[in-house]
Structure formats: C-alpha cells, structure tokens
Coordinates of C-alpha atoms and ligand atoms in Angstrom, one line a residue:
M955 CA 21.8 16.1 18.0
D956 CA 18.8 14.5 16.3
V957 CA 18.7 13.6 12.6
F958 CA 16.4 16.5 11.8
E959 CA 19.0 19.0 13.0
K960 CA 22.0 17.0 11.8
Y961 CA 20.8 16.9 8.2
N962 CA 18.7 20.0 8.3
L963 CA 15.5 18.1 7.5
N964 CA 12.0 19.5 7.6
R965 CA 9.8 18.0 10.3
V966 CA 6.6 16.6 8.7
I967 CA 3.1 16.2 10.2
N968 CA 1.3 13.7 7.9
A969 CA -2.4 14.5 7.9
S970 CA -2.8 13.3 4.3
G971 CA -3.1 9.5 4.9
K972 CA -0.6 6.8 4.0
M973 CA 1.6 8.5 1.4
T974 CA 4.8 6.9 0.0
I975 CA 6.2 10.4 -0.6
L976 CA 6.1 11.1 3.1
G977 CA 7.5 7.6 4.2
V978 CA 4.1 5.8 4.4
S979 CA 3.6 5.2 8.1
K980 CA 5.2 5.2 11.6
V981 CA 6.1 1.9 13.2
S982 CA 5.4 0.8 16.8
D983 CA 8.0 0.5 19.6
G984 CA 7.6 -3.3 19.4
V985 CA 8.5 -3.3 15.7
V986 CA 11.5 -1.1 16.4
L987 CA 12.7 -3.5 19.1
D988 CA 12.6 -6.4 16.7
Q989 CA 14.3 -4.3 14.0
K990 CA 17.1 -3.6 16.5
I991 CA 17.5 -7.3 17.3
G992 CA 17.5 -8.0 13.6
G993 CA 20.1 -5.3 12.8
Q994 CA 22.4 -6.5 15.6
S995 CA 22.3 -10.3 14.9
F996 CA 23.3 -12.7 12.2
F997 CA 21.0 -15.2 10.5
E998 CA 21.1 -17.7 7.7
M999 CA 19.1 -15.5 5.5
S1000 CA 17.2 -18.1 3.6
D1001 CA 16.3 -19.7 6.9
L1002 CA 15.1 -16.3 8.2
I1003 CA 13.0 -15.7 5.0
E1004 CA 11.5 -19.2 5.0
K1005 CA 10.7 -19.4 8.7
T1006 CA 9.2 -15.9 9.1
G1007 CA 7.1 -16.7 6.0
A1008 CA 5.9 -19.9 7.5
Y1009 CA 5.2 -18.2 10.8
I1010 CA 3.1 -15.5 9.1
A1011 CA 1.3 -18.2 7.0
E1012 CA 0.4 -20.1 10.1
K1013 CA -1.0 -17.0 11.8
L1014 CA -3.1 -16.2 8.6
G1015 CA -4.1 -19.7 7.9
T1016 CA -2.7 -19.7 4.4
E1017 CA -0.5 -22.3 2.8
N1018 CA 2.6 -20.2 2.8
A1019 CA 3.9 -16.6 2.7
T1020 CA 7.1 -14.7 2.1
I1021 CA 8.4 -11.3 2.9
V1022 CA 9.8 -9.2 0.1
S1023 CA 11.2 -5.6 0.0
S1024 CA 8.0 -3.9 -1.3
A1025 CA 4.7 -4.7 -2.9
S1026 CA 6.2 -3.6 -6.2
A1027 CA 9.1 -6.2 -5.7
G1028 CA 6.4 -8.7 -4.8
I1029 CA 4.7 -8.1 -8.2
A1030 CA 7.9 -8.4 -10.2
Q1031 CA 9.1 -11.5 -8.4
S1032 CA 5.7 -13.2 -8.5
I1033 CA 5.5 -12.7 -12.2
A1034 CA 9.1 -14.0 -12.7
A1035 CA 8.3 -16.9 -10.5
L1036 CA 5.2 -17.9 -12.5
I1037 CA 7.0 -17.6 -15.8
G1038 CA 10.1 -19.5 -14.7
E1039 CA 8.2 -22.1 -12.6
G1040 CA 11.4 -22.8 -10.6
D1041 CA 13.6 -23.4 -13.7
H1042 CA 17.2 -22.7 -12.9
Y1043 CA 18.1 -21.4 -16.4
H1044 CA 15.2 -18.9 -16.2
L1045 CA 16.5 -17.7 -12.8
M1046 CA 19.5 -16.1 -14.4
H1047 CA 17.9 -15.4 -17.8
P1048 CA 14.4 -14.3 -17.0
Y1049 CA 14.0 -12.4 -20.2
S1050 CA 15.3 -15.2 -22.5
D1051 CA 13.3 -16.0 -25.7
K1052 CA 13.3 -19.6 -24.5
F1053 CA 10.4 -18.8 -22.3
T1054 CA 7.4 -18.0 -24.5
K1055 CA 4.6 -18.3 -21.9
R1056 CA 4.8 -14.9 -20.4
E1057 CA 1.5 -13.1 -21.1
I1058 CA -0.2 -11.6 -18.0
I1059 CA -3.8 -10.7 -18.5
L1060 CA -5.3 -7.9 -16.4
P1061 CA -8.3 -5.6 -16.7
K1062 CA -7.3 -2.4 -18.6
G1063 CA -8.9 -0.3 -15.8
H1064 CA -6.5 -2.0 -13.4
N1065 CA -3.3 -0.9 -15.1
V1066 CA -2.9 2.1 -12.9
N1067 CA -0.1 4.4 -11.8
Y1068 CA 0.2 4.1 -8.0
G1069 CA 3.6 6.0 -8.0
T1070 CA 4.9 3.8 -10.7
S1071 CA 2.8 1.6 -13.0
V1072 CA 1.5 -1.9 -12.5
E1073 CA 2.6 -2.5 -16.1
L1074 CA 6.3 -1.7 -15.4
M1075 CA 6.5 -4.0 -12.4
I1076 CA 4.9 -6.8 -14.5
Q1077 CA 7.4 -6.1 -17.3
Q1078 CA 10.3 -6.1 -14.8
G1079 CA 9.3 -9.6 -13.9
G1080 CA 9.4 -10.6 -17.5
G1081 CA 5.7 -10.4 -18.1
V1082 CA 4.0 -9.2 -21.3
V1083 CA 1.0 -7.1 -20.3
V1084 CA -2.2 -8.0 -22.0
E1085 CA -5.0 -5.6 -21.2
A1086 CA -8.6 -7.0 -21.1
G1087 CA -11.6 -4.9 -21.9
Y1088 CA -11.6 -1.1 -22.0
A1089 CA -10.7 1.7 -19.7
N1090 CA -14.2 1.7 -18.3
E1091 CA -15.3 -1.9 -18.6
C1092 CA -14.1 -5.4 -18.2
H1093 CA -16.4 -8.4 -18.3
P1094 CA -15.3 -12.0 -17.6
E1095 CA -15.7 -12.8 -21.4
Q1096 CA -13.2 -10.0 -22.2
V1097 CA -10.6 -11.7 -20.0
E1098 CA -11.4 -15.2 -21.3
M1099 CA -11.1 -14.3 -25.0
L1100 CA -7.5 -13.4 -24.4
I1101 CA -6.3 -16.6 -22.8
N1102 CA -4.0 -18.7 -25.1
E1103 CA -1.0 -21.0 -24.8
K1104 CA 1.2 -18.0 -24.0
T1105 CA -0.8 -16.9 -21.0
A1106 CA 1.3 -17.3 -17.8
A1107 CA -1.1 -15.8 -15.2
L1108 CA -4.1 -13.6 -14.6
F1109 CA -3.7 -10.4 -12.6
Y1110 CA -6.1 -8.3 -10.6
V1111 CA -5.6 -5.0 -8.7
K1112 CA -7.8 -4.4 -5.6
S1113 CA -7.4 -0.7 -4.9
H1114 CA -9.1 2.7 -4.8
H1115 CA -6.7 3.7 -7.6
T1116 CA -8.5 1.4 -10.1
V1117 CA -11.6 1.9 -12.1
Q1118 CA -14.3 0.6 -9.9
K1119 CA -17.4 0.5 -12.1
S1120 CA -18.2 -2.3 -14.7
M1121 CA -15.2 -4.4 -13.7
L1122 CA -15.4 -8.1 -13.1
S1123 CA -15.2 -9.1 -9.4
I1124 CA -12.3 -11.0 -7.8
E1125 CA -14.6 -14.0 -7.5
E1126 CA -15.3 -13.9 -11.3
M1127 CA -11.5 -13.7 -11.9
V1128 CA -11.0 -16.6 -9.6
S1129 CA -13.4 -18.8 -11.5
I1130 CA -11.8 -17.9 -14.8
A1131 CA -8.4 -18.8 -13.3
K1132 CA -9.7 -22.1 -12.0
K1133 CA -11.5 -23.0 -15.3
H1134 CA -8.3 -22.4 -17.3
Q1135 CA -5.9 -23.7 -14.6
L1136 CA -4.0 -20.4 -14.5
P1137 CA -2.5 -18.8 -11.4
L1138 CA -4.2 -15.6 -10.3
V1139 CA -2.1 -12.8 -8.8
L1140 CA -3.7 -10.1 -6.7
D1141 CA -2.2 -6.7 -6.0
A1142 CA -3.8 -5.9 -2.7
A1143 CA -1.0 -3.5 -1.6
A1144 CA -3.0 -1.1 0.5
E1145 CA -5.9 -3.4 1.5
E1146 CA -6.6 -4.2 5.2
D1147 CA -7.8 -7.8 5.0
L1148 CA -4.9 -10.2 4.9
V1149 CA -6.9 -13.4 4.4
K1150 CA -10.1 -12.6 2.6
Y1151 CA -8.8 -12.7 -1.0
Y1152 CA -6.7 -15.9 -0.3
Q1153 CA -9.9 -17.5 1.0
Q1154 CA -11.7 -16.4 -2.2
G1155 CA -9.2 -18.5 -4.2
V1156 CA -6.5 -16.0 -5.2
D1157 CA -3.2 -17.9 -5.6
L1158 CA -0.8 -15.0 -4.6
A1159 CA -1.9 -11.9 -2.8
I1160 CA 0.6 -9.0 -2.5
Y1161 CA 0.6 -6.4 0.3
S1162 CA 2.7 -3.4 1.1
G1163 CA 4.4 -3.7 4.5
G1164 CA 4.1 0.0 5.3
K1165 CA 0.5 0.6 4.4
A1166 CA -2.4 -1.0 6.4
I1167 CA 0.1 -3.2 8.4
E1168 CA 2.1 -0.2 9.4
G1169 CA 5.4 -2.1 9.2
P1170 CA 8.7 -1.0 8.0
S1171 CA 9.6 -0.6 4.3
S1172 CA 8.7 -4.1 3.0
G1173 CA 6.2 -6.2 1.2
L1174 CA 4.3 -9.5 1.9
V1175 CA 3.2 -12.2 -0.6
I1176 CA 0.8 -14.8 0.8
G1177 CA -0.3 -17.7 -1.2
K1178 CA 0.1 -21.2 -2.4
D1179 CA 3.0 -23.5 -3.0
P1180 CA 5.0 -24.1 -5.1
Y1181 CA 4.5 -20.5 -6.1
I1182 CA 5.9 -19.0 -2.8
G1183 CA 8.9 -21.2 -3.1
W1184 CA 9.5 -20.1 -6.7
I1185 CA 9.3 -16.4 -5.4
Q1186 CA 11.9 -17.2 -2.7
L1187 CA 14.2 -18.7 -5.4
Q1188 CA 14.2 -15.2 -7.1
S1189 CA 16.6 -14.0 -4.5
K1190 CA 19.2 -15.8 -6.6
G1191 CA 18.0 -14.0 -9.7
L1192 CA 16.3 -10.7 -10.4
G1193 CA 15.1 -10.5 -6.8
R1194 CA 18.7 -9.7 -5.7
S1195 CA 18.3 -6.1 -6.7
M1196 CA 15.2 -6.0 -4.5
K1197 CA 16.8 -7.5 -1.4
I1198 CA 15.3 -6.9 2.0
G1199 CA 17.4 -6.5 5.1
K1200 CA 17.1 -8.8 8.2
E1201 CA 15.9 -5.9 10.4
N1202 CA 12.9 -5.2 8.2
I1203 CA 12.1 -8.9 7.8
L1204 CA 11.8 -9.1 11.6
G1205 CA 10.1 -5.7 11.8
L1206 CA 7.4 -6.7 9.4
T1207 CA 6.8 -10.0 11.0
R1208 CA 6.2 -8.2 14.3
A1209 CA 4.0 -5.6 12.7
I1210 CA 1.8 -8.3 11.2
E1211 CA 1.5 -10.0 14.6
E1212 CA 0.5 -6.7 16.2
Y1213 CA -1.9 -5.9 13.3
L1214 CA -3.6 -9.2 13.7
T1215 CA -3.9 -8.7 17.5
Y1216 CA -5.0 -5.0 17.6
G1217 CA -6.2 -4.3 14.1
S1218 CA -6.1 -0.8 12.8
E1219 CA -7.6 2.1 14.6
S1220 CA -11.4 2.0 14.7
G1221 CA -13.5 4.8 13.2
Q1222 CA -15.0 5.4 16.7
S1223 CA -11.6 6.0 18.1
M1224 CA -10.8 8.4 15.2
I1225 CA -14.0 10.3 16.0
E1226 CA -13.1 10.6 19.6
R1227 CA -9.7 11.9 18.8
L1228 CA -11.1 14.3 16.2
E1229 CA -13.7 16.0 18.5
P1230 CA -11.3 18.3 20.4
F1231 CA -9.5 19.1 17.2
I1232 CA -12.7 20.1 15.4
E1233 CA -13.7 22.2 18.4
Q1234 CA -10.4 24.1 18.3
L1235 CA -10.7 24.6 14.5
N1236 CA -14.3 25.9 14.8
A1237 CA -13.1 28.4 17.4
I1238 CA -11.2 30.2 14.6
D1239 CA -13.3 32.9 12.8
D1240 CA -14.9 32.0 9.5
V1241 CA -13.6 28.4 9.6
V1242 CA -16.2 25.6 9.6
A1243 CA -14.9 22.2 10.6
T1244 CA -16.9 18.9 10.7
I1245 CA -16.2 15.2 11.0
V1246 CA -16.8 13.2 7.7
Q1247 CA -16.5 9.6 6.8
D1248 CA -14.2 8.3 4.1
G1249 CA -15.7 8.8 0.6
A1250 CA -15.4 5.1 -0.2
G1251 CA -17.3 4.2 3.0
R1252 CA -14.3 2.7 4.8
D1253 CA -14.3 3.0 8.7
I1254 CA -12.1 6.1 8.5
Y1255 CA -13.1 9.5 9.7
R1256 CA -11.5 12.8 8.9
A1257 CA -11.7 16.5 9.7
K1258 CA -13.3 18.4 6.8
V1259 CA -12.5 22.1 7.0
D1260 CA -14.5 24.5 4.9
L1261 CA -12.5 27.7 4.1
N1262 CA -15.0 29.4 1.7
N1263 CA -15.6 32.2 4.2
L1264 CA -12.0 33.2 4.3
E1265 CA -10.3 35.8 2.1
F1266 CA -7.8 33.3 0.7
S1267 CA -8.2 30.0 -1.1
A1268 CA -7.8 26.4 0.2
F1269 CA -4.9 26.1 -2.2
D1270 CA -3.1 29.0 -0.5
M1271 CA -3.8 27.4 2.9
I1272 CA -2.5 24.0 1.7
A1273 CA 0.7 25.7 0.5
A1274 CA 1.1 27.7 3.6
L1275 CA 0.7 24.6 5.8
K1276 CA 3.4 22.9 3.9
K1277 CA 5.9 25.8 4.3
G1278 CA 8.3 25.9 7.2
S1279 CA 8.7 23.4 10.0
P1280 CA 6.7 21.5 10.9
S1281 CA 5.4 21.0 7.4
V1282 CA 1.8 19.9 7.5
Y1283 CA 0.5 17.7 4.7
T1284 CA -3.3 17.5 4.2
R1285 CA -5.7 15.8 1.8
E1286 CA -6.1 18.1 -1.1
Y1287 CA -8.7 16.4 -3.3
Q1288 CA -11.4 18.9 -2.5
A1289 CA -9.3 22.1 -2.6
N1290 CA -11.1 23.4 -5.7
N1291 CA -14.3 23.4 -3.6
G1292 CA -12.6 25.4 -0.8
I1293 CA -12.2 22.4 1.4
I1294 CA -9.2 20.7 3.0
E1295 CA -9.3 17.4 4.9
F1296 CA -7.1 16.2 7.7
D1297 CA -6.5 12.4 8.0
I1298 CA -5.4 11.9 11.6
R1299 CA -4.5 8.2 11.5
S1300 CA -0.8 9.1 11.8
V1301 CA -1.3 12.3 13.8
N1302 CA -1.2 12.4 17.6
K1303 CA -2.7 15.0 20.1
D1304 CA 0.4 17.2 20.2
E1305 CA 0.6 17.3 16.4
M1306 CA -3.1 18.3 16.2
D1307 CA -2.3 21.1 18.6
E1308 CA 0.6 22.2 16.4
I1309 CA -1.7 22.1 13.3
V1310 CA -4.2 24.4 15.0
K1311 CA -1.4 26.7 16.1
K1312 CA -0.1 26.9 12.5
F1313 CA -3.6 27.3 11.1
N1314 CA -4.3 30.3 13.4
H1315 CA -0.9 31.8 12.6
I1316 CA -1.5 31.6 8.8
I1317 CA -4.9 33.2 9.2
E1318 CA -3.5 36.0 11.4
E1319 CA -0.8 36.7 8.9
N1320 CA -3.2 36.9 6.0
K1321 CA -5.6 39.3 7.6
Ligands
PLP1496 C1 1.2 1.2 -2.8 C2 0.8 0.3 -3.9 C3 1.7 -0.5 -4.5 C4 3.2 -0.5 -4.2 O1 3.5 -0.7 -2.9 P1 5.1 -0.6 -2.4 O2 5.2 -1.4 -1.2 O3 5.3 0.9 -2.2 O4 5.9 -1.1 -3.6 C5 1.3 -1.4 -5.5 N1 0.0 -1.4 -5.9 C6 -0.9 -0.6 -5.3 C7 -2.3 -0.7 -5.8 C8 -0.5 0.3 -4.3 O5 -1.5 1.1 -3.8

C-alpha cells in the first residue's frame, strides 16, 4: 500500500511553482540514493557537516559553506553567530544582556513575510531589527545613518517578495559594509545563482535547499570564515532546535552537485514541453491558452489560460481544480482578470494529461 492510500492523503499536482505549502520541490533519484545511504549509516556529525560544507565551498569557489536545516534556520544561526562571535558563554545565553552589539540593519522594504517574517528569524537569532528608509525607498545614506556601536551586521533580502523600486543595490550595501567593517548577510533563499552574491562581496549568503537547488528540506549558508565556523558552533546552542538529519545533509550536497552540473530547466525546454499542453487546452471550447514568459523576466515559461469566454469564473475553476484527487494547484495571481497560469517546472507529461482531463471534466460538469 502506498502512503497516499495508507494515510488517505490527497495526491497533488503542483502547477503553481515552488511553494512551501505543497512541499517545495521533488528530488532526483540521485538525491534519494544519497539520502538512503545517509539514513542507513552512522557518521561523526560534526565531521559530516564540516566536510560536506568544505566540499560544497570548493565546488562553488567560496571560502567555506555549511548546511543547515532551512534558509530560515540559516538566518537565525547567522545572526546568532555574528552577535556571539564564537563566544562560549553567548552560545548558551544568546539573549543575555551582556551582549549589547545586536542591531541588524535592513531596508524596511526587505522586511517581508515569505511564510514567516524575516524579522522573526532575525529576532530568533538574538538580533534587534533596525529598519532603514521607508516602505518604498531605501538609499545608502538611510542605511549609513543608522550604523552605531550596537550594529552587529547589515542584512539584505534578494527576492521577488521585496519592494524592488528605489532600493539600494547589493553592491551599494557591500560598499557600506566594507566602509564600516560590518558583516553583510544576504537572504537569497529562492535565488538561482549560488556564487554571484558572494563574488560581489557578501559575507554570508543563505539559500533554501528545496527551492532552486531542488534538494530535500534543508538550507545552505555560503561565505567567509570565521563566520561559517561560528554558525557551525550554533549546533551546541540555539541551532540544536534546528538540527538537520544526516540523510538531508547528504541529499542536499548531491542536489547541489547535480544543480551545478545540469542547472535548472531552460526556458526553451519548458516551451517545448508546454506546446502539446497548450494545444490540448486550446482544443477545449472557449478556452484560450498561450505560452507566456515570467513577469519578472526570468527564463521561465508558463501556460496562460484565459477563461473569460466561459460561463464561470477563474476563481471557480481554481477551486474546482483543487477539489478531489489529484488536486491541481495553479498560479492564481491573475484570477481577477479571468486568467489562470500553469507553472510546469514540477509537472511531467502524464500530469499535464491529467490536468487537461480534469479541466475538460470541470467544464462538462458546469455546462
Ligand atoms: C523561502 C524563503 C525563505 C525561507 O526558506 P526556508 O528554507 O523555507 O526556511 C527565506 N527568505 C526568502 C526570501 C524566501 O523566499
């Protein structure tokens, strides 16, 4: 009996993109193989963490790296590391008044909710959030004017979740950090480039293991020493509640290797896979399907399906697609314009056929 039957779980087709609520992404057979070896072997855990980190750093050409349980854990532990600076009293007492240098400055427009808030993860690490600028603007001077003897680090979020306009660039943040000799932490959780920001001069860059890298539930922090070592030390402090298992340490390492070798799927490949799907959708009466590029201009292509000629709304269609098994999740951002989008990065040919079948069925039922 498979787990779907055993626990009476809904089967899900994820045409919405990389969503934490659906389990983010699927891992490759190679990753599963290394997870199996990890799960069925013993290791000296600190050895495993240090050596996989060093291996990843070598592949990326960075000074060091370390695997953590999630990007969120990476944020909390990076902040704790930079406040404690390897101090062993701090390790067990990260919120003690003895440590007064704990202000973390970030652009106000970067303090976003990605499922939880950037602010809460900084606070969990013992940081005091200091927002620079306004919701819709942050200039380098607005960051600099907040730097004082209590500043522990600067923080920047590279994400489509943040305010994009009138925000200082990563390069500008790097020059402020260098000028004031402060470490700069970058939350690049969903970003695809694993080396660019490090090369631009960021001290610690944090990635989510399950997003672009398509690894298991995990996170990655790449960056400089002694910071990485201080993060690893957190496993004996607040990092213990964010422990990652050996199977996922090995799974993520393998996923990074595969990601660096094969990269993510190209837009051209997505277009080729989308063409028969679009054709099948257009064969349905009153449905108009086209291929569109990602709104932010990334090399991602999706099926845009216009339902304005139908009797019922895009909202009804979205709800009907989610109902029953398989439950189909789509991109809903344009539903008020009568449009739904399908992101096929995690959808194979058989699943696309199932989507078309379900689509047809829903339309028949509502005639
Ligand atoms: C997804 C995301 C995170 C959190 O990643 P997890 O690995 O799920 O903890 C943090 N910051 C941003 C900007 C994200 O998009």
